């Protein structure tokens, strides 16, 4: 864990999953990113709830070039922000 970000590593020390959360009263954002053995982003999930209820509960699948190819789940009205905007970069000291 580095700061508020949790990294799950495989036996070779490469990042296979990255997750973080922002928890404030009445507002919770949880993000999880998954990587394959080649270090490519394969999936992401975003769960965001606010005072009035769920805002996002979305999962996405990415191709080998990092393009979003499929998105499933729920988005509240007005929540059109691209899934990629919730993703974090892996720090330079860690490899995917």
Coordinates of N, CA and C in Angstrom, one line a residue:
X1 N 0.9 -1.2 0.0 CA 0.0 0.0 0.0 C 0.9 1.2 0.0
X2 N 0.6 2.1 -0.9 CA 1.3 3.4 -0.9 C 0.3 4.5 -0.8
X3 N 0.3 5.3 0.3 CA -0.7 6.3 0.5 C -2.1 5.6 0.6
X4 N -3.0 6.1 -0.2 CA -4.4 5.5 -0.1 C -4.6 4.5 -1.2
X5 N -3.5 4.1 -1.9 CA -3.6 3.1 -3.1 C -3.1 1.8 -2.7
X6 N -3.8 0.7 -3.0 CA -3.4 -0.6 -2.7 C -3.0 -1.3 -4.0
X7 N -1.8 -1.9 -4.0 CA -1.3 -2.6 -5.2 C -1.1 -4.1 -4.8
X8 N -1.7 -4.9 -5.7 CA -1.6 -6.4 -5.5 C -0.5 -6.8 -6.5
X9 N 0.5 -7.5 -6.1 CA 1.6 -7.9 -6.9 C 1.6 -9.4 -7.1
X10 N 2.1 -9.8 -8.3 CA 2.3 -11.3 -8.5 C 3.6 -11.7 -8.0
X11 N 4.0 -13.0 -8.2 CA 5.2 -13.5 -7.6 C 6.5 -12.9 -8.2
X12 N 6.3 -12.3 -9.4 CA 7.5 -11.6 -10.0 C 7.6 -10.1 -9.6
X13 N 6.7 -9.7 -8.8 CA 6.7 -8.3 -8.3 C 6.0 -7.3 -9.2
X14 N 5.2 -7.8 -10.1 CA 4.5 -6.9 -11.1 C 3.1 -6.6 -10.6
X15 N 2.6 -5.4 -10.8 CA 1.3 -5.0 -10.4 C 0.3 -5.8 -11.2
X16 N -0.7 -6.5 -10.5 CA -1.8 -7.1 -11.2 C -3.1 -6.5 -11.0
X17 N -3.1 -5.7 -9.9 CA -4.3 -5.0 -9.5 C -4.0 -3.7 -8.7
X18 N -4.7 -2.7 -9.0 CA -4.5 -1.4 -8.2 C -5.9 -1.0 -7.8
X19 N -6.1 -0.6 -6.5 CA -7.4 -0.1 -6.1 C -7.2 1.1 -5.1
X20 N -8.1 2.0 -5.2 CA -8.1 3.1 -4.2 C -9.5 3.5 -3.9
X21 N -9.6 4.2 -2.8 CA -11.0 4.7 -2.4 C -10.8 6.1 -1.8
X22 N -11.9 6.9 -2.1 CA -12.0 8.2 -1.4 C -13.3 8.1 -0.6
X23 N -13.1 8.2 0.7 CA -14.2 8.0 1.6 C -14.4 9.3 2.4
X24 N -15.5 10.0 2.2 CA -15.9 11.2 2.9 C -17.3 11.0 3.3
X25 N -17.8 11.7 4.4 CA -19.2 11.5 4.8 C -20.1 11.7 3.6
X26 N -21.0 10.7 3.5 CA -22.1 10.7 2.5 C -21.6 10.6 1.0
X27 N -20.3 10.3 0.8 CA -19.8 10.2 -0.5 C -18.6 9.2 -0.5
X28 N -18.8 8.1 -1.3 CA -17.8 7.1 -1.4 C -17.5 6.8 -2.8
X29 N -16.2 6.8 -3.2 CA -15.7 6.4 -4.5 C -14.7 5.3 -4.3
X30 N -14.9 4.1 -5.0 CA -14.0 3.0 -5.0 C -13.7 2.6 -6.4
X31 N -12.4 2.5 -6.7 CA -11.9 2.2 -8.1 C -11.0 1.0 -8.0
X32 N -11.1 0.0 -9.0 CA -10.2 -1.1 -9.1 C -9.8 -1.3 -10.5
X33 N -8.5 -1.4 -10.7 CA -7.9 -1.6 -12.1 C -7.2 -2.9 -12.1
X34 N -7.3 -3.7 -13.2 CA -6.7 -5.0 -13.3 C -5.8 -5.0 -14.6
X35 N -4.6 -5.7 -14.4 CA -3.6 -5.7 -15.5 C -3.3 -7.2 -15.8
X36 N -2.9 -7.5 -17.0 CA -2.5 -8.8 -17.4 C -1.1 -9.0 -17.2
X37 N -0.5 -10.2 -17.5 CA 0.9 -10.5 -17.3 C 1.8 -9.6 -18.1
X38 N 1.3 -9.0 -19.2 CA 2.2 -8.2 -20.0 C 2.1 -6.7 -19.6
X39 N 1.4 -6.4 -18.5 CA 1.3 -5.1 -18.0 C 0.2 -4.2 -18.7
X40 N -0.7 -4.8 -19.4 CA -1.7 -4.1 -20.1 C -3.0 -4.0 -19.2
X41 N -3.6 -2.9 -19.2 CA -4.9 -2.7 -18.5 C -5.9 -3.6 -19.2
X42 N -6.6 -4.4 -18.4 CA -7.6 -5.3 -18.9 C -9.0 -5.0 -18.4
X43 N -9.1 -4.4 -17.2 CA -10.4 -4.1 -16.7 C -10.4 -3.0 -15.6
X44 N -11.6 -2.5 -15.4 CA -11.7 -1.4 -14.3 C -13.1 -1.5 -13.8
X45 N -13.3 -1.2 -12.5 CA -14.6 -1.0 -12.0 C -14.6 0.2 -11.1
X46 N -15.7 0.9 -11.2 CA -15.9 2.2 -10.4 C -17.3 2.1 -9.7
X47 N -17.2 2.3 -8.4 CA -18.4 2.3 -7.5 C -18.4 3.6 -6.8
X48 N -19.4 4.4 -7.0 CA -19.5 5.7 -6.4 C -20.9 5.9 -5.9
X49 N -21.0 6.3 -4.7 CA -22.3 6.6 -4.1 C -22.3 7.9 -3.3
X50 N -23.4 8.6 -3.4 CA -23.4 9.9 -2.7 C -24.6 9.9 -1.7
X51 N -24.9 11.1 -1.2 CA -26.0 11.2 -0.2 C -27.3 10.7 -0.7
X52 N -27.6 11.0 -2.0 CA -28.9 10.6 -2.6 C -28.9 9.1 -3.1
X53 N -27.8 8.4 -3.0 CA -27.8 7.0 -3.4 C -26.7 6.8 -4.4
X54 N -26.8 5.7 -5.2 CA -25.7 5.3 -6.1 C -25.6 6.3 -7.3
X55 N -24.4 6.6 -7.7 CA -24.1 7.5 -8.8 C -23.5 6.7 -10.0
X56 N -22.6 5.8 -9.6 CA -22.0 4.9 -10.6 C -21.7 3.5 -10.0
X57 N -22.0 2.5 -10.9 CA -21.6 1.2 -10.6 C -21.3 0.6 -11.9
X58 N -20.1 0.8 -12.4 CA -19.7 0.5 -13.8 C -18.5 -0.4 -13.8
X59 N -18.5 -1.3 -14.8 CA -17.3 -2.1 -15.1 C -17.0 -2.0 -16.5
X60 N -15.7 -1.9 -16.8 CA -15.2 -1.8 -18.2 C -14.1 -2.8 -18.6
X61 N -14.1 -3.2 -19.8 CA -13.1 -4.1 -20.4 C -12.3 -3.3 -21.4
X62 N -11.0 -3.5 -21.4 CA -10.1 -2.8 -22.3 C -9.4 -3.8 -23.2
X63 N -9.1 -3.4 -24.4 CA -8.3 -4.2 -25.4 C -6.8 -4.0 -25.1
X64 N -6.0 -4.7 -25.9 CA -4.5 -4.6 -25.8 C -4.0 -3.3 -26.0
X65 N -4.7 -2.4 -26.7 CA -4.2 -1.0 -26.9 C -4.7 0.0 -25.8
X66 N -5.4 -0.6 -24.8 CA -5.9 0.3 -23.8 C -7.2 1.0 -24.1
X67 N -7.9 0.6 -25.1 CA -9.2 1.2 -25.5 C -10.3 0.5 -24.8
X68 N -11.3 1.2 -24.3 CA -12.5 0.7 -23.7 C -13.3 0.0 -24.8
X69 N -13.5 -1.3 -24.6 CA -14.3 -2.1 -25.6 C -15.7 -2.4 -25.1
X70 N -15.9 -2.5 -23.8 CA -17.2 -2.8 -23.3 C -17.4 -2.2 -21.9
X71 N -18.5 -1.6 -21.7 CA -18.9 -1.1 -20.4 C -20.3 -1.6 -20.0
X72 N -20.4 -2.0 -18.8 CA -21.6 -2.5 -18.2 C -21.9 -1.8 -16.9
X73 N -23.1 -1.8 -16.5 CA -23.4 -1.3 -15.2 C -24.4 -0.1 -15.2
X74 N -24.4 0.6 -14.1 CA -25.4 1.7 -13.9 C -24.7 3.1 -13.8
X75 N -25.2 4.0 -14.5 CA -24.8 5.4 -14.4 C -26.0 6.3 -14.1
X76 N -25.9 7.1 -13.0 CA -27.0 8.0 -12.7 C -27.1 9.1 -13.8
X77 N -28.2 9.7 -13.9 CA -28.4 10.8 -14.9 C -27.3 11.9 -14.7
X78 N -26.7 12.3 -15.8 CA -25.7 13.3 -15.7 C -24.3 12.8 -15.4
X79 N -24.1 11.5 -15.2 CA -22.8 11.0 -14.8 C -22.1 10.4 -16.1
X80 N -21.8 11.2 -17.0 CA -21.2 10.8 -18.3 C -19.7 10.8 -18.4
X81 N -19.0 11.1 -17.3 CA -17.6 11.2 -17.3 C -17.0 9.8 -17.8
X82 N -16.0 9.8 -18.7 CA -15.5 8.6 -19.2 C -14.8 7.8 -18.1
X83 N -15.0 6.5 -18.2 CA -14.4 5.5 -17.2 C -12.9 5.8 -17.0
X84 N -12.2 6.0 -18.1 CA -10.8 6.2 -18.0 C -10.3 7.3 -17.1
X85 N -11.2 8.3 -16.9 CA -10.8 9.5 -16.1 C -10.7 9.1 -14.6
X86 N -11.2 8.0 -14.2 CA -11.1 7.6 -12.8 C -9.9 6.7 -12.5
X87 N -9.2 6.4 -13.6 CA -8.0 5.5 -13.4 C -6.8 6.3 -13.0
X88 N -5.9 5.5 -12.2 CA -4.6 6.1 -11.7 C -3.5 5.4 -12.5
X89 N -2.4 6.2 -12.7 CA -1.2 5.6 -13.2 C -0.4 4.8 -12.2
X90 N 0.3 3.8 -12.6 CA 1.1 3.0 -11.7 C 2.4 3.9 -11.5
X91 N 2.9 4.1 -10.3 CA 4.1 4.8 -10.1 C 5.3 4.3 -10.8
X92 N 6.3 5.1 -11.1 CA 7.4 4.7 -11.9 C 8.2 3.6 -11.2
X93 N 8.2 3.5 -9.9 CA 9.0 2.4 -9.2 C 8.4 1.0 -9.3
X94 N 7.1 0.9 -9.8 CA 6.5 -0.3 -9.9 C 6.3 -0.7 -11.4
X95 N 6.3 -2.0 -11.7 CA 6.1 -2.5 -13.1 C 4.8 -3.3 -13.1
X96 N 4.1 -3.2 -14.2 CA 2.9 -4.0 -14.5 C 3.3 -5.3 -15.2

